[in-house]
Amino acid sequence: MKKILFFIVIAALFCGCDTPEQLKSVRQSFVIFRYVDEEYKDYIITVDNSGDNSHIMNGIYNFPKLKRDEPYFGGGETYDICELATEEKVIALHDHYYAYYPYPNIHGIGHKSVRNGKWKDICDTNPLELPILCHEGEIYSEGRCFEGFSLDKITKKKREELTIDDIVNAINKVIDEGKLDKYSVKFNFD
C-alpha cells in the first residue's frame, strides 16, 4: 500500500498539471514594452475581434480603469472612452519602457489594430471607421511579461497588496540592475 501511495505522489508531481497558484499567476501578470517610435502612443488602438464584447465600446475596451492607491490586481471600474482623449494611457518606466496604465486593456485580449487617428480625437469619431495603419504588434520593438510570481519575488509583497507604484518601483530597479531576463519573459505581440 505504501508503494502505491508513493507512486501516486511521484506521478502527481511529474504530471505537469498547473497548480491553482500557477494558473492565478498567469492571469496576474504585468506587461511592459518599448515602442518602435514613441509617436505611436498617440494613436488609437482598437479590438478587431473578441469573444466577449461586454466591455468593448466602438472597438475599445472600457474596463478596467485602475486607481493609483488601490491594488493593481484588484478590480477596477468601467469608464467613458472619451476619457482617453485627455488622460494619460501609458506610464513611463526606465530605459524607454512603458506600460499601459491606468487603462491596462488598451492592449488586452483579441486582435488589435492601430488606427489612423489620435486618442485626442476619440470623442469626435468612430474609431472602427478610421483606416488601419498597422497591426498592433508592429508598433512595439520589444515586449516583456512579468508573471505574478516574479512580481511577488521582486516586490517582496503579496500580490493582492501591490499598487502600481510598488510594481513600477520594482520593475525600474530590475531594469537599472540589468536583470530583465531573470524576472521577465520576452515575447512578440503578434
Short mmCIF file of C-alpha atoms in Angstrom, two decimals:
data_model
loop_
_atom_site.label_atom_id
_atom_site.label_comp_id
_atom_site.label_asym_id
_atom_site.label_seq_id
_atom_site.Cartn_x
_atom_site.Cartn_y
_atom_site.Cartn_z
CA MET A 1 0.00 0.00 0.00
CA LYS A 2 2.83 2.42 0.86
CA LYS A 3 4.46 1.72 -2.51
CA ILE A 4 1.24 2.51 -4.36
CA LEU A 5 0.84 5.81 -2.48
CA PHE A 6 4.48 6.64 -3.17
CA PHE A 7 3.99 6.11 -6.92
CA ILE A 8 0.78 8.16 -6.93
CA VAL A 9 2.57 11.07 -5.22
CA ILE A 10 5.53 10.84 -7.64
CA ALA A 11 3.18 10.68 -10.65
CA ALA A 12 1.24 13.70 -9.40
CA LEU A 13 4.45 15.68 -9.01
CA PHE A 14 5.58 14.94 -12.55
CA CYS A 15 2.26 15.10 -14.39
CA GLY A 16 2.82 18.70 -15.47
CA CYS A 17 -0.54 19.85 -14.11
CA ASP A 18 -0.75 23.51 -13.16
CA THR A 19 -1.50 24.31 -9.56
CA PRO A 20 -4.20 26.87 -8.76
CA GLU A 21 -1.44 29.34 -7.77
CA GLN A 22 0.33 28.90 -11.12
CA LEU A 23 -2.92 29.49 -13.01
CA LYS A 24 -3.64 32.61 -10.94
CA SER A 25 -0.12 33.88 -11.60
CA VAL A 26 -0.59 33.67 -15.37
CA ARG A 27 -3.76 35.78 -15.15
CA GLN A 28 -1.95 38.25 -12.90
CA SER A 29 0.91 39.47 -14.99
CA PHE A 30 2.30 42.86 -15.93
CA VAL A 31 3.37 43.72 -19.47
CA ILE A 32 5.99 46.31 -20.38
CA PHE A 33 7.12 47.31 -23.85
CA ARG A 34 9.18 49.63 -25.99
CA TYR A 35 7.75 51.43 -28.99
CA VAL A 36 9.37 51.30 -32.43
CA ASP A 37 8.59 55.03 -32.48
CA GLU A 38 7.24 56.75 -29.36
CA GLU A 39 4.80 58.71 -31.52
CA TYR A 40 2.66 55.54 -31.65
CA LYS A 41 1.50 56.15 -28.07
CA ASP A 42 -0.79 58.87 -29.51
CA TYR A 43 -2.59 56.55 -31.97
CA ILE A 44 -5.90 54.81 -31.29
CA ILE A 45 -5.78 51.03 -30.85
CA THR A 46 -8.95 49.02 -31.44
CA VAL A 47 -10.02 45.45 -30.79
CA ASP A 48 -10.90 43.77 -34.07
CA ASN A 49 -12.29 40.57 -32.62
CA SER A 50 -13.02 39.28 -29.18
CA GLY A 51 -15.11 36.51 -27.68
CA ASP A 52 -16.69 38.73 -25.04
CA ASN A 53 -17.86 42.16 -26.17
CA SER A 54 -19.45 43.24 -22.89
CA HIS A 55 -16.64 45.70 -22.12
CA ILE A 56 -15.98 46.99 -25.63
CA MET A 57 -17.32 50.32 -26.89
CA ASN A 58 -16.58 51.33 -30.50
CA GLY A 59 -13.77 48.78 -30.63
CA ILE A 60 -12.10 49.89 -27.39
CA TYR A 61 -12.13 48.15 -24.02
CA ASN A 62 -13.75 50.38 -21.40
CA PHE A 63 -12.76 48.22 -18.43
CA PRO A 64 -10.86 48.33 -16.16
CA LYS A 65 -9.71 51.75 -15.14
CA LEU A 66 -7.41 51.27 -12.17
CA LYS A 67 -6.82 53.63 -9.26
CA ARG A 68 -3.29 54.51 -8.23
CA ASP A 69 -3.73 53.92 -4.49
CA GLU A 70 -5.66 50.64 -4.83
CA PRO A 71 -4.26 47.15 -5.52
CA TYR A 72 -3.28 46.71 -9.16
CA PHE A 73 -4.81 43.24 -9.32
CA GLY A 74 -7.98 44.30 -7.51
CA GLY A 75 -10.67 45.09 -9.99
CA GLY A 76 -11.25 48.49 -11.47
CA GLU A 77 -14.24 50.21 -12.96
CA THR A 78 -15.68 50.97 -16.38
CA TYR A 79 -15.03 54.34 -17.95
CA ASP A 80 -16.24 56.54 -20.75
CA ILE A 81 -13.84 56.18 -23.69
CA CYS A 82 -13.84 59.98 -24.07
CA GLU A 83 -11.50 60.00 -21.05
CA LEU A 84 -8.86 58.62 -23.38
CA ALA A 85 -8.81 61.96 -25.21
CA THR A 86 -7.24 63.79 -22.27
CA GLU A 87 -5.92 61.21 -19.81
CA GLU A 88 -2.53 59.54 -19.92
CA LYS A 89 -2.67 55.99 -21.21
CA VAL A 90 0.89 54.88 -20.57
CA ILE A 91 3.23 55.08 -17.63
CA ALA A 92 6.91 55.62 -18.41
CA LEU A 93 9.47 53.26 -16.97
CA HIS A 94 13.25 53.46 -17.16
CA ASP A 95 15.24 52.86 -20.36
CA HIS A 96 12.32 53.78 -22.69
CA TYR A 97 9.99 51.05 -21.44
CA TYR A 98 6.27 51.74 -20.96
CA ALA A 99 3.20 50.04 -19.56
CA TYR A 100 -0.46 50.77 -20.23
CA TYR A 101 -1.88 52.40 -17.11
CA PRO A 102 -4.49 53.15 -15.71
CA TYR A 103 -6.21 51.51 -18.70
CA PRO A 104 -4.32 48.19 -18.98
CA ASN A 105 -6.71 46.65 -21.50
CA ILE A 106 -5.81 49.13 -24.24
CA HIS A 107 -3.53 46.23 -25.00
CA GLY A 108 -5.63 43.26 -23.99
CA ILE A 109 -7.30 40.18 -25.38
CA GLY A 110 -8.03 39.92 -29.07
CA HIS A 111 -6.51 41.01 -32.37
CA LYS A 112 -5.75 44.73 -32.30
CA SER A 113 -5.24 47.36 -34.98
CA VAL A 114 -3.59 50.76 -34.83
CA ARG A 115 -5.91 53.27 -36.47
CA ASN A 116 -5.11 56.43 -38.41
CA GLY A 117 -6.47 58.64 -35.65
CA LYS A 118 -5.18 60.10 -32.41
CA TRP A 119 -6.51 59.49 -28.91
CA LYS A 120 -7.12 63.23 -28.52
CA ASP A 121 -9.86 62.94 -31.18
CA ILE A 122 -11.53 59.78 -29.82
CA CYS A 123 -14.79 61.55 -28.86
CA ASP A 124 -15.28 63.06 -32.31
CA THR A 125 -15.02 59.87 -34.34
CA ASN A 126 -15.97 56.23 -34.54
CA PRO A 127 -12.55 54.56 -34.27
CA LEU A 128 -13.73 51.49 -36.17
CA GLU A 129 -14.33 53.67 -39.23
CA LEU A 130 -10.75 55.00 -39.24
CA PRO A 131 -8.30 53.41 -41.68
CA ILE A 132 -5.98 50.78 -40.23
CA LEU A 133 -2.33 51.86 -40.14
CA CYS A 134 -0.93 48.52 -38.99
CA HIS A 135 -1.34 45.54 -36.70
CA GLU A 136 -0.74 46.45 -33.06
CA GLY A 137 2.31 44.19 -32.81
CA GLU A 138 4.14 46.32 -35.37
CA ILE A 139 4.35 49.37 -33.09
CA TYR A 140 6.45 47.64 -30.42
CA SER A 141 10.14 46.85 -30.68
CA GLU A 142 10.07 44.68 -27.56
CA GLY A 143 7.57 43.23 -25.13
CA ARG A 144 8.21 41.68 -21.72
CA CYS A 145 5.90 39.95 -19.28
CA PHE A 146 6.37 39.78 -15.53
CA GLU A 147 4.33 36.87 -14.19
CA GLY A 148 2.69 37.23 -10.80
CA PHE A 149 5.25 35.06 -9.00
CA SER A 150 8.07 37.30 -10.34
CA LEU A 151 6.29 40.38 -9.04
CA ASP A 152 5.91 38.69 -5.65
CA LYS A 153 9.62 37.97 -5.58
CA ILE A 154 10.92 41.38 -6.65
CA THR A 155 8.48 43.45 -4.57
CA LYS A 156 8.56 41.17 -1.51
CA LYS A 157 4.84 41.85 -1.12
CA LYS A 158 1.67 39.85 -1.53
CA ARG A 159 0.22 40.28 -4.99
CA GLU A 160 -3.16 41.32 -3.57
CA GLU A 161 -1.47 44.34 -1.94
CA LEU A 162 0.59 45.58 -4.89
CA THR A 163 -0.15 49.08 -6.15
CA ILE A 164 1.09 50.45 -9.45
CA ASP A 165 3.79 52.37 -7.57
CA ASP A 166 5.07 49.12 -5.99
CA ILE A 167 5.22 47.46 -9.40
CA VAL A 168 6.82 50.43 -11.19
CA ASN A 169 9.48 50.91 -8.50
CA ALA A 170 10.36 47.21 -8.55
CA ILE A 171 10.50 46.96 -12.35
CA ASN A 172 12.58 50.13 -12.64
CA LYS A 173 15.05 48.60 -10.18
CA VAL A 174 15.16 45.39 -12.25
CA ILE A 175 15.77 47.45 -15.43
CA ASP A 176 18.50 49.51 -13.75
CA GLU A 177 20.24 46.39 -12.45
CA GLY A 178 20.10 44.68 -15.87
CA LYS A 179 18.01 41.76 -14.56
CA LEU A 180 15.09 41.80 -17.01
CA ASP A 181 15.94 38.33 -18.30
CA LYS A 182 15.92 36.99 -14.75
CA TYR A 183 12.45 38.25 -13.84
CA SER A 184 10.56 38.64 -17.12
CA VAL A 185 9.94 36.80 -20.35
CA LYS A 186 10.45 38.45 -23.73
CA PHE A 187 7.61 37.97 -26.20
CA ASN A 188 6.20 39.18 -29.52
CA PHE A 189 2.87 41.00 -29.68
CA ASP A 190 1.77 39.04 -32.76
#
